[in-house]
Amino acid sequence: MKKLLKIIGVLFLILIIIILFRTLTFKSKQVKVHLAPKISLNDSCINHLQKAINFRTISYDDSKIDSSQFIGFQKYLIEAYPLVFSKMKLEKVNDLSLILHWKGKSAKVKPIVLMAHQDVVPIEKATEKDWDALPFSGTVKSGFIYGRGTIDDKGSLIAILESAELLLKQGFIPLSDIYFVIGHDEEISGLRGARTIANLFKERKIKPAFILDEGGIITEYKVPGLNKTAAVVGIAEKGYQTLKLKIKIPGGHSSMPEERTAIDEMAKAVVKLKENPFPAKLTPIVQNFLSFVGPEMPFISKMAMANQWLFSSIIKSSYAKSGAGNATIRTTTATTIFNSGIKENLIPGEATATINFRTQPGITQEDVINHVRKAIDNNEIEIIPIGKGNSPTQIADINDESFKYIQTTIGKIKQDIIVAPYLVLGATDSRYFSENTSQIFRFTPFTDPEGFHGVNERIKISEFKNGINFYYLLMKDYK
């Protein structure tokens, strides 16, 4: 027995040594860079964003787009940024999407692409009264600009154009070609905008060094275990699949319910899906994220991140506690529509449920259907795919110079910031460009934006100006 205990003790000691060694050699992946001097900006940039918000460039799911709002918005942009629209080649795609081509000095250097979109989501009428300022007013209040689109995505669009106009005023000519891709239907899948433009780029054999679209943010508190400011840069994005579940069981009068009804069986299926989620995994993307933030954490958290092989269950448990964290480590399941019944005393003979899945890269529609079939275990329920969905496989290489360049540029606008690659939880227009380049990044240079797709969408003026600074440096220093 003593010999066994001695062996256990030695093995435990070896384990402790391995853990400590891996922790102490878990080196930072951050780059050392000095803050760049802030560019001088007057309040005209604020006025430009305010006026941009005034245009109700709303995308509706039923495709009822008010083209006059987009046309008016584009006319305003031409007036506000005369050098951009006179010095760059403008091309309209499907009438409302735009490509701006800024010719560089050298055709040998691969171009870069900056993306943004003009359209915004609607305002729910029931929530209008909850806004602190009218949703399309662009009101300035307590240091913030309020309005739909300030974050998603007119804030980025105006910041890009402001920085380009300033560079042109200074006589700057980029080394490489720069393309601005400005879609008009991102909020309804970007089929006539970004997808069409991606196909044009493919036909023209335009192979960018990298593409930068909306996605990640700068955050002071959203990374679990990290007490430093972080910038999360999307190197991939989740896909989506939507399934409709349908069951028919003869109904009848509510005074004589049968043991099994359509609505009961569908409710059970929905509960089973909730109780049987996709498994949590520390995918290579998540592991990369942890390898960038882990060395910057307090010792205990750093130890866990350095030894994921041992502490993976603890890490997954920690991330599963929040909606965003849980979505990072698994394919998520969300019941978004449940339909059944038309009268209080009539048992319905049919029930349907619409389930939306946000999938990890590599998860296909077939994988989702198989998971649902196994989880609900009810052959009477018909599983109907809604559309083809989206199953992205693109993952940017973080060892490529393009990622390091973006990391360095972020470091120039924020002191001691931790930059990390991560998985974008939503879909962006940039997904259509995966055949043009694998180096697609998603990052919006604003800190902890508020009201995204909800009430009181707003941007802090200082953050908006900092975003202009970011795009200015990104274009100016690229070689």
Short mmCIF file of C-alpha atoms in Angstrom, two decimals:
data_model
loop_
_atom_site.label_atom_id
_atom_site.label_comp_id
_atom_site.label_asym_id
_atom_site.label_seq_id
_atom_site.Cartn_x
_atom_site.Cartn_y
_atom_site.Cartn_z
CA MET A 1 0.00 0.00 0.00
CA LYS A 2 2.84 2.39 0.89
CA LYS A 3 4.49 1.65 -2.44
CA LEU A 4 1.24 2.44 -4.28
CA LEU A 5 0.84 5.71 -2.39
CA LYS A 6 4.44 6.59 -3.17
CA ILE A 7 3.85 5.96 -6.88
CA ILE A 8 0.67 8.07 -6.77
CA GLY A 9 2.58 10.83 -5.00
CA VAL A 10 5.36 10.79 -7.59
CA LEU A 11 2.85 10.89 -10.46
CA PHE A 12 1.01 13.77 -8.79
CA LEU A 13 4.29 15.64 -8.37
CA ILE A 14 5.10 15.07 -12.05
CA LEU A 15 1.65 16.37 -12.97
CA ILE A 16 2.19 19.52 -10.88
CA ILE A 17 5.58 20.08 -12.50
CA ILE A 18 4.08 19.70 -15.99
CA ILE A 19 1.25 22.12 -15.17
CA LEU A 20 3.62 24.71 -13.73
CA PHE A 21 6.11 24.34 -16.57
CA ARG A 22 3.42 24.83 -19.20
CA THR A 23 2.03 27.81 -17.27
CA LEU A 24 5.39 29.52 -16.81
CA THR A 25 6.32 28.99 -20.47
CA PHE A 26 2.90 30.17 -21.72
CA LYS A 27 4.24 33.26 -23.45
CA SER A 28 2.38 36.34 -24.62
CA LYS A 29 1.43 36.60 -28.28
CA GLN A 30 0.89 40.34 -28.13
CA VAL A 31 2.98 42.75 -30.19
CA LYS A 32 4.75 45.70 -28.65
CA VAL A 33 3.75 48.90 -30.40
CA HIS A 34 3.66 52.57 -29.49
CA LEU A 35 0.47 54.61 -29.65
CA ALA A 36 0.23 56.61 -32.85
CA PRO A 37 -0.52 60.33 -32.58
CA LYS A 38 -4.24 60.94 -32.89
CA ILE A 39 -5.28 62.60 -36.11
CA SER A 40 -6.95 65.99 -35.83
CA LEU A 41 -10.70 65.71 -36.40
CA ASN A 42 -13.27 68.47 -36.23
CA ASP A 43 -16.97 68.01 -35.59
CA SER A 44 -17.82 67.66 -39.27
CA CYS A 45 -17.36 63.89 -38.88
CA ILE A 46 -20.07 63.92 -36.19
CA ASN A 47 -22.41 65.85 -38.46
CA HIS A 48 -21.78 63.41 -41.29
CA LEU A 49 -22.73 60.41 -39.15
CA GLN A 50 -25.79 62.23 -37.82
CA LYS A 51 -27.02 62.93 -41.35
CA ALA A 52 -26.25 59.36 -42.42
CA ILE A 53 -28.52 58.11 -39.63
CA ASN A 54 -31.36 60.31 -40.93
CA PHE A 55 -31.71 58.15 -44.05
CA ARG A 56 -34.02 55.20 -43.36
CA THR A 57 -32.09 52.64 -45.35
CA ILE A 58 -34.06 49.76 -43.85
CA SER A 59 -33.89 46.17 -45.03
CA TYR A 60 -37.03 44.13 -44.48
CA ASP A 61 -37.28 40.35 -44.70
CA ASP A 62 -40.05 40.71 -47.30
CA SER A 63 -37.62 42.71 -49.50
CA LYS A 64 -39.74 45.89 -49.42
CA ILE A 65 -36.77 48.23 -49.70
CA ASP A 66 -37.41 51.95 -50.13
CA SER A 67 -34.81 52.57 -52.83
CA SER A 68 -35.33 56.33 -52.59
CA GLN A 69 -33.76 56.31 -49.13
CA PHE A 70 -30.67 54.53 -50.46
CA ILE A 71 -30.42 56.80 -53.49
CA GLY A 72 -30.74 59.86 -51.25
CA PHE A 73 -28.12 58.45 -48.89
CA GLN A 74 -25.66 57.85 -51.71
CA LYS A 75 -26.19 61.37 -53.07
CA TYR A 76 -25.41 62.68 -49.62
CA LEU A 77 -22.20 60.61 -49.42
CA ILE A 78 -21.03 62.06 -52.75
CA GLU A 79 -21.61 65.58 -51.38
CA ALA A 80 -19.95 64.86 -48.03
CA TYR A 81 -16.88 63.13 -49.49
CA PRO A 82 -16.08 64.90 -52.78
CA LEU A 83 -12.49 63.66 -53.02
CA VAL A 84 -13.40 60.04 -52.38
CA PHE A 85 -16.00 60.04 -55.12
CA SER A 86 -13.94 62.06 -57.61
CA LYS A 87 -10.57 60.37 -57.12
CA MET A 88 -11.82 56.80 -56.84
CA LYS A 89 -13.61 54.75 -59.46
CA LEU A 90 -17.26 54.22 -58.49
CA GLU A 91 -19.18 51.18 -59.65
CA LYS A 92 -22.80 50.45 -58.78
CA VAL A 93 -23.89 46.84 -58.43
CA ASN A 94 -27.57 45.97 -58.73
CA ASP A 95 -28.30 49.70 -58.49
CA LEU A 96 -27.78 50.13 -54.75
CA SER A 97 -24.51 48.45 -53.73
CA LEU A 98 -21.24 50.29 -54.31
CA ILE A 99 -17.62 49.46 -55.12
CA LEU A 100 -15.04 52.23 -54.73
CA HIS A 101 -11.63 51.47 -56.24
CA TRP A 102 -8.65 53.48 -54.99
CA LYS A 103 -5.75 52.89 -57.36
CA GLY A 104 -2.43 52.26 -55.65
CA LYS A 105 1.19 52.82 -56.67
CA SER A 106 2.12 49.19 -57.26
CA ALA A 107 0.22 46.45 -59.05
CA LYS A 108 2.63 43.93 -57.53
CA VAL A 109 1.26 44.42 -54.02
CA LYS A 110 -1.99 42.59 -53.33
CA PRO A 111 -4.99 44.87 -52.76
CA ILE A 112 -6.93 45.16 -49.53
CA VAL A 113 -10.71 45.35 -49.16
CA LEU A 114 -12.64 47.28 -46.51
CA MET A 115 -16.32 46.42 -46.19
CA ALA A 116 -19.37 48.07 -44.66
CA HIS A 117 -23.09 48.15 -45.42
CA GLN A 118 -25.68 50.88 -45.86
CA ASP A 119 -28.78 49.03 -44.68
CA VAL A 120 -30.11 48.80 -41.14
CA VAL A 121 -32.69 46.68 -39.36
CA PRO A 122 -36.19 48.06 -38.68
CA ILE A 123 -37.34 49.57 -35.41
CA GLU A 124 -39.96 47.57 -33.54
CA LYS A 125 -42.94 49.89 -33.13
CA ALA A 126 -43.57 48.63 -29.61
CA THR A 127 -40.07 49.76 -28.55
CA GLU A 128 -40.00 53.24 -30.11
CA LYS A 129 -41.17 54.83 -26.86
CA ASP A 130 -38.25 53.20 -25.02
CA TRP A 131 -35.62 55.10 -26.99
CA ASP A 132 -33.93 58.07 -25.33
CA ALA A 133 -33.85 59.81 -28.73
CA LEU A 134 -35.74 59.27 -31.97
CA PRO A 135 -34.22 56.24 -33.76
CA PHE A 136 -33.38 58.08 -36.99
CA SER A 137 -32.60 61.47 -35.51
CA GLY A 138 -28.84 61.13 -35.03
CA THR A 139 -29.27 63.05 -31.78
CA VAL A 140 -26.15 63.83 -29.75
CA LYS A 141 -26.74 63.25 -26.07
CA SER A 142 -24.28 62.90 -23.17
CA GLY A 143 -21.37 62.32 -25.53
CA PHE A 144 -23.16 59.71 -27.65
CA ILE A 145 -24.67 59.76 -31.13
CA TYR A 146 -28.02 57.92 -31.06
CA GLY A 147 -29.70 56.18 -33.95
CA ARG A 148 -30.24 53.01 -35.90
CA GLY A 149 -27.03 52.22 -37.74
CA THR A 150 -24.59 54.04 -35.47
CA ILE A 151 -23.06 50.65 -34.69
CA ASP A 152 -24.47 48.42 -37.42
CA ASP A 153 -22.99 49.58 -39.72
CA LYS A 154 -23.03 53.25 -40.69
CA GLY A 155 -20.56 54.04 -37.93
CA SER A 156 -17.92 51.94 -39.70
CA LEU A 157 -18.97 53.13 -43.15
CA ILE A 158 -18.67 56.81 -42.27
CA ALA A 159 -15.40 56.20 -40.37
CA ILE A 160 -13.89 54.55 -43.47
CA LEU A 161 -14.98 57.40 -45.75
CA GLU A 162 -13.82 60.07 -43.27
CA SER A 163 -10.34 58.53 -43.06
CA ALA A 164 -10.10 58.15 -46.85
CA GLU A 165 -11.20 61.76 -47.46
CA LEU A 166 -8.58 62.98 -45.00
CA LEU A 167 -5.83 60.91 -46.62
CA LEU A 168 -6.78 62.26 -50.06
CA LYS A 169 -6.67 65.82 -48.71
CA GLN A 170 -3.12 65.09 -47.57
CA GLY A 171 -2.19 63.91 -51.07
CA PHE A 172 -1.74 60.30 -49.96
CA ILE A 173 -1.60 57.52 -52.56
CA PRO A 174 -1.73 53.97 -51.18
CA LEU A 175 0.96 51.46 -52.11
CA SER A 176 -1.61 48.83 -53.08
CA ASP A 177 -5.07 49.14 -54.55
CA ILE A 178 -7.79 49.58 -51.95
CA TYR A 179 -11.40 48.59 -52.53
CA PHE A 180 -14.37 49.77 -50.49
CA VAL A 181 -17.24 47.29 -50.78
CA ILE A 182 -20.46 48.88 -49.54
CA GLY A 183 -23.44 46.53 -49.62
CA HIS A 184 -27.11 47.47 -49.41
CA ASP A 185 -28.77 44.26 -48.20
CA GLU A 186 -26.52 42.72 -45.55
CA GLU A 187 -29.38 42.49 -43.06
CA ILE A 188 -31.31 40.24 -45.46
CA SER A 189 -28.40 37.97 -46.43
CA GLY A 190 -26.56 40.19 -48.93
CA LEU A 191 -27.63 38.21 -51.98
CA ARG A 192 -27.85 41.15 -54.41
CA GLY A 193 -25.05 43.11 -52.81
CA ALA A 194 -21.99 41.38 -51.36
CA ARG A 195 -22.59 38.01 -53.03
CA THR A 196 -22.80 39.63 -56.45
CA ILE A 197 -19.70 41.72 -55.78
CA ALA A 198 -17.76 38.65 -54.59
CA ASN A 199 -18.62 36.94 -57.88
CA LEU A 200 -17.43 40.02 -59.79
CA PHE A 201 -14.13 39.95 -57.90
CA LYS A 202 -13.79 36.27 -58.71
CA GLU A 203 -14.41 36.89 -62.42
CA ARG A 204 -11.88 39.73 -62.39
CA LYS A 205 -9.34 37.58 -60.52
CA ILE A 206 -9.02 40.10 -57.68
CA LYS A 207 -7.13 38.29 -54.89
CA PRO A 208 -6.92 40.55 -51.82
CA ALA A 209 -4.16 40.27 -49.24
CA PHE A 210 -6.96 40.57 -46.71
CA ILE A 211 -10.55 41.68 -46.29
CA LEU A 212 -11.83 43.55 -43.25
CA ASP A 213 -15.54 43.60 -42.46
CA GLU A 214 -17.66 44.25 -39.37
CA GLY A 215 -17.64 41.70 -36.57
CA GLY A 216 -15.39 41.76 -33.52
CA ILE A 217 -15.14 44.70 -31.14
CA ILE A 218 -12.98 46.24 -28.46
CA THR A 219 -14.24 45.24 -25.03
CA GLU A 220 -13.33 46.10 -21.47
CA TYR A 221 -15.27 43.35 -19.74
CA LYS A 222 -16.65 40.67 -22.07
CA VAL A 223 -13.76 38.18 -22.09
CA PRO A 224 -14.18 35.76 -19.14
CA GLY A 225 -11.20 35.78 -16.78
CA LEU A 226 -9.49 38.76 -18.42
CA ASN A 227 -9.28 42.06 -16.55
CA LYS A 228 -7.69 44.00 -19.40
CA THR A 229 -9.10 45.73 -22.48
CA ALA A 230 -9.26 43.32 -25.41
CA ALA A 231 -9.89 43.53 -29.14
CA VAL A 232 -11.42 40.40 -30.63
CA VAL A 233 -10.81 39.99 -34.34
CA GLY A 234 -13.02 37.50 -36.16
CA ILE A 235 -11.04 34.98 -38.22
CA ALA A 236 -14.12 32.87 -39.03
CA GLU A 237 -17.85 33.04 -38.56
CA LYS A 238 -20.59 30.66 -37.60
CA GLY A 239 -22.98 29.32 -40.18
CA TYR A 240 -26.72 29.00 -39.89
CA GLN A 241 -29.38 26.45 -40.68
CA THR A 242 -33.12 26.77 -40.16
CA LEU A 243 -35.44 23.79 -39.93
CA LYS A 244 -39.22 23.64 -39.77
CA LEU A 245 -40.67 20.82 -37.69
CA LYS A 246 -44.20 19.72 -38.54
CA ILE A 247 -46.57 17.15 -37.09
CA LYS A 248 -50.19 16.22 -37.87
CA ILE A 249 -52.43 14.40 -35.41
CA PRO A 250 -56.24 14.62 -35.74
CA GLY A 251 -57.61 17.22 -33.34
CA GLY A 252 -61.06 17.69 -31.87
CA HIS A 253 -63.02 19.40 -29.12
CA SER A 254 -61.04 20.48 -26.08
CA SER A 255 -63.58 18.79 -23.78
CA MET A 256 -62.37 15.36 -24.99
CA PRO A 257 -58.58 15.53 -25.49
CA GLU A 258 -56.78 12.43 -26.70
CA GLU A 259 -53.65 11.20 -24.95
CA ARG A 260 -51.45 12.56 -27.74
CA THR A 261 -52.03 15.84 -29.58
CA ALA A 262 -50.04 17.66 -32.23
CA ILE A 263 -49.30 20.62 -30.00
CA ASP A 264 -48.19 18.40 -27.10
CA GLU A 265 -45.86 16.34 -29.28
CA MET A 266 -44.31 19.42 -30.84
CA ALA A 267 -43.83 20.99 -27.40
CA LYS A 268 -42.06 17.83 -26.25
CA ALA A 269 -39.80 17.96 -29.31
CA VAL A 270 -38.84 21.56 -28.61
CA VAL A 271 -38.04 20.73 -24.98
CA LYS A 272 -35.93 17.73 -26.05
CA LEU A 273 -33.91 19.95 -28.38
CA LYS A 274 -33.32 22.36 -25.51
CA GLU A 275 -32.28 19.53 -23.20
CA ASN A 276 -30.01 17.91 -25.80
CA PRO A 277 -27.80 20.66 -27.25
CA PHE A 278 -24.88 20.09 -29.56
CA PRO A 279 -21.77 19.12 -27.58
CA ALA A 280 -19.44 21.85 -26.36
CA LYS A 281 -16.01 21.79 -27.99
CA LEU A 282 -12.82 23.77 -27.73
CA THR A 283 -12.32 23.97 -31.49
CA PRO A 284 -9.00 25.11 -33.00
CA ILE A 285 -10.48 28.62 -33.34
CA VAL A 286 -11.37 28.72 -29.64
CA GLN A 287 -7.98 27.27 -28.72
CA ASN A 288 -6.30 30.05 -30.69
CA PHE A 289 -8.41 32.62 -28.88
CA LEU A 290 -7.45 31.17 -25.50
CA SER A 291 -3.76 31.06 -26.47
CA PHE A 292 -3.87 34.83 -27.09
CA VAL A 293 -5.83 35.89 -24.00
CA GLY A 294 -4.57 33.19 -21.61
CA PRO A 295 -1.04 34.56 -21.05
CA GLU A 296 -2.55 37.94 -20.06
CA MET A 297 -4.79 36.50 -17.33
CA PRO A 298 -4.21 36.21 -13.58
CA PHE A 299 -2.12 33.16 -12.62
CA ILE A 300 -4.92 30.66 -11.87
CA SER A 301 -6.82 31.45 -15.08
CA LYS A 302 -3.55 31.47 -17.00
CA MET A 303 -2.78 28.01 -15.62
CA ALA A 304 -6.10 26.66 -16.92
CA MET A 305 -5.59 28.20 -20.36
CA ALA A 306 -2.03 26.85 -20.59
CA ASN A 307 -3.25 23.35 -19.76
CA GLN A 308 -6.42 22.98 -21.78
CA TRP A 309 -5.77 19.23 -22.09
CA LEU A 310 -6.45 18.97 -18.35
CA PHE A 311 -8.87 21.82 -17.63
CA SER A 312 -11.03 21.77 -20.78
CA SER A 313 -14.17 20.74 -18.87
CA ILE A 314 -13.74 23.66 -16.45
CA ILE A 315 -13.16 26.10 -19.33
CA LYS A 316 -16.23 24.84 -21.18
CA SER A 317 -18.33 25.05 -18.02
CA SER A 318 -17.21 28.65 -17.48
CA TYR A 319 -18.01 29.68 -21.04
CA ALA A 320 -21.37 27.90 -21.05
CA LYS A 321 -22.64 30.25 -18.31
CA SER A 322 -23.20 33.17 -20.70
CA GLY A 323 -25.06 33.33 -23.98
CA ALA A 324 -22.06 34.59 -25.95
CA GLY A 325 -19.67 32.17 -24.27
CA ASN A 326 -21.97 29.23 -24.86
CA ALA A 327 -22.37 30.19 -28.52
CA THR A 328 -18.59 30.27 -28.87
CA ILE A 329 -18.10 26.64 -27.88
CA ARG A 330 -21.05 24.92 -29.57
CA THR A 331 -23.62 24.97 -32.33
CA THR A 332 -26.62 26.68 -30.75
CA THR A 333 -30.29 25.82 -31.00
CA ALA A 334 -33.04 28.45 -30.82
CA THR A 335 -36.78 27.94 -31.30
CA THR A 336 -37.91 31.14 -32.95
CA ILE A 337 -41.48 30.40 -34.13
CA PHE A 338 -44.15 28.05 -32.71
CA ASN A 339 -47.50 27.80 -34.48
CA SER A 340 -50.57 25.78 -33.56
CA GLY A 341 -54.23 26.35 -32.85
CA ILE A 342 -56.83 28.94 -33.83
CA LYS A 343 -59.49 28.72 -31.09
CA GLU A 344 -59.45 28.17 -27.33
CA ASN A 345 -61.81 25.16 -27.36
CA LEU A 346 -60.39 23.47 -30.47
CA ILE A 347 -57.50 21.03 -30.21
CA PRO A 348 -55.33 21.72 -33.30
CA GLY A 349 -54.57 18.92 -35.71
CA GLU A 350 -51.24 20.40 -36.77
CA ALA A 351 -48.30 22.06 -35.04
CA THR A 352 -45.13 23.54 -36.45
CA ALA A 353 -41.97 24.96 -34.93
CA THR A 354 -39.16 26.85 -36.62
CA ILE A 355 -35.71 26.18 -35.18
CA ASN A 356 -32.64 28.25 -36.00
CA PHE A 357 -29.17 26.79 -35.55
CA ARG A 358 -25.96 28.82 -35.53
CA THR A 359 -23.38 26.26 -36.52
CA GLN A 360 -19.70 25.83 -35.84
CA PRO A 361 -17.53 25.93 -39.00
CA GLY A 362 -17.73 22.60 -40.77
CA ILE A 363 -21.18 21.62 -39.47
CA THR A 364 -23.46 20.87 -42.43
CA GLN A 365 -27.21 20.90 -42.89
CA GLU A 366 -27.15 17.09 -42.84
CA ASP A 367 -25.34 17.16 -39.47
CA VAL A 368 -28.04 19.41 -38.05
CA ILE A 369 -30.90 17.27 -39.37
CA ASN A 370 -29.30 14.12 -37.96
CA HIS A 371 -28.87 15.77 -34.57
CA VAL A 372 -32.52 16.90 -34.51
CA ARG A 373 -33.81 13.50 -35.59
CA LYS A 374 -31.86 11.78 -32.83
CA ALA A 375 -32.77 14.34 -30.16
CA ILE A 376 -36.55 14.45 -30.73
CA ASP A 377 -36.83 10.70 -31.42
CA ASN A 378 -40.23 11.04 -33.08
CA ASN A 379 -40.69 9.72 -36.62
CA GLU A 380 -44.09 11.42 -36.90
CA ILE A 381 -42.45 14.82 -36.94
CA GLU A 382 -41.42 15.93 -40.40
CA ILE A 383 -38.11 17.83 -40.60
CA ILE A 384 -38.13 20.41 -43.40
CA PRO A 385 -35.01 22.48 -44.23
CA ILE A 386 -35.76 26.15 -44.94
CA GLY A 387 -33.38 27.08 -47.71
CA LYS A 388 -29.85 25.78 -48.08
CA GLY A 389 -28.53 27.61 -45.06
CA ASN A 390 -24.88 28.51 -44.80
CA SER A 391 -21.98 26.26 -43.81
CA PRO A 392 -18.80 28.37 -43.92
CA THR A 393 -15.40 26.71 -43.79
CA GLN A 394 -13.17 29.79 -44.17
CA ILE A 395 -10.68 30.34 -41.33
CA ALA A 396 -8.02 33.03 -41.58
CA ASP A 397 -4.40 32.10 -40.85
CA ILE A 398 -3.28 33.96 -37.72
CA ASN A 399 0.37 33.35 -38.62
CA ASP A 400 -0.05 35.35 -41.82
CA GLU A 401 1.35 38.89 -41.92
CA SER A 402 -2.16 40.27 -42.51
CA PHE A 403 -3.33 39.26 -39.03
CA LYS A 404 -0.19 40.67 -37.45
CA TYR A 405 -0.73 43.91 -39.36
CA ILE A 406 -4.27 44.32 -38.06
CA GLN A 407 -3.06 43.42 -34.56
CA THR A 408 -0.35 46.09 -34.80
CA THR A 409 -2.78 48.73 -36.09
CA ILE A 410 -5.16 48.09 -33.19
CA GLY A 411 -2.24 48.51 -30.80
CA LYS A 412 -1.58 51.93 -32.28
CA ILE A 413 -4.99 53.26 -31.20
CA LYS A 414 -5.34 51.68 -27.72
CA GLN A 415 -2.68 51.47 -25.03
CA ASP A 416 -1.83 47.97 -23.71
CA ILE A 417 -4.71 46.31 -25.55
CA ILE A 418 -4.92 42.52 -25.83
CA VAL A 419 -5.70 41.41 -29.40
CA ALA A 420 -7.10 37.93 -29.99
CA PRO A 421 -8.58 35.96 -32.90
CA TYR A 422 -12.09 34.67 -32.32
CA LEU A 423 -15.21 33.17 -33.87
CA VAL A 424 -17.87 35.67 -35.00
CA LEU A 425 -21.25 34.43 -33.82
CA GLY A 426 -23.35 36.05 -36.57
CA ALA A 427 -23.15 36.15 -40.35
CA THR A 428 -21.47 38.96 -42.29
CA ASP A 429 -21.27 39.98 -45.94
CA SER A 430 -17.61 38.91 -46.03
CA ARG A 431 -18.53 35.21 -46.04
CA TYR A 432 -19.16 35.43 -49.77
CA PHE A 433 -15.50 36.27 -50.44
CA SER A 434 -14.02 33.02 -49.14
CA GLU A 435 -13.06 31.95 -52.68
CA ASN A 436 -11.22 35.25 -53.21
CA THR A 437 -9.05 34.94 -50.10
CA SER A 438 -8.94 33.01 -46.84
CA GLN A 439 -7.62 36.08 -45.02
CA ILE A 440 -10.99 37.53 -44.07
CA PHE A 441 -11.21 39.40 -40.78
CA ARG A 442 -14.19 40.84 -38.95
CA PHE A 443 -13.53 43.77 -36.65
CA THR A 444 -15.34 46.99 -35.76
CA PRO A 445 -12.97 49.43 -33.97
CA PHE A 446 -15.45 50.58 -31.31
CA THR A 447 -15.45 49.77 -27.58
CA ASP A 448 -18.41 47.85 -26.11
CA PRO A 449 -21.04 49.19 -28.54
CA GLU A 450 -24.58 49.50 -27.19
CA GLY A 451 -28.04 48.83 -28.59
CA PHE A 452 -26.96 46.63 -31.49
CA HIS A 453 -30.24 45.70 -33.30
CA GLY A 454 -32.13 46.89 -30.24
CA VAL A 455 -33.22 49.95 -28.27
CA ASN A 456 -30.94 52.97 -27.93
CA GLU A 457 -28.35 51.95 -30.48
CA ARG A 458 -25.64 54.52 -29.96
CA ILE A 459 -21.94 55.21 -30.32
CA LYS A 460 -19.69 57.26 -28.07
CA ILE A 461 -18.27 60.19 -30.01
CA SER A 462 -14.75 59.52 -28.75
CA GLU A 463 -15.01 55.92 -29.93
CA PHE A 464 -16.28 56.98 -33.33
CA LYS A 465 -13.29 59.29 -33.74
CA ASN A 466 -10.98 56.53 -32.56
CA GLY A 467 -12.48 54.31 -35.26
CA ILE A 468 -11.64 56.92 -37.90
CA ASN A 469 -8.09 56.91 -36.53
CA PHE A 470 -7.95 53.11 -36.91
CA TYR A 471 -9.00 53.09 -40.58
CA TYR A 472 -6.68 56.02 -41.31
CA LEU A 473 -3.67 54.12 -39.96
CA LEU A 474 -4.76 50.85 -41.54
CA MET A 475 -4.71 52.40 -45.02
CA LYS A 476 -1.79 54.78 -44.51
CA ASP A 477 0.72 52.31 -43.08
CA TYR A 478 -0.06 49.28 -45.24
CA LYS A 479 2.94 48.03 -47.21
#
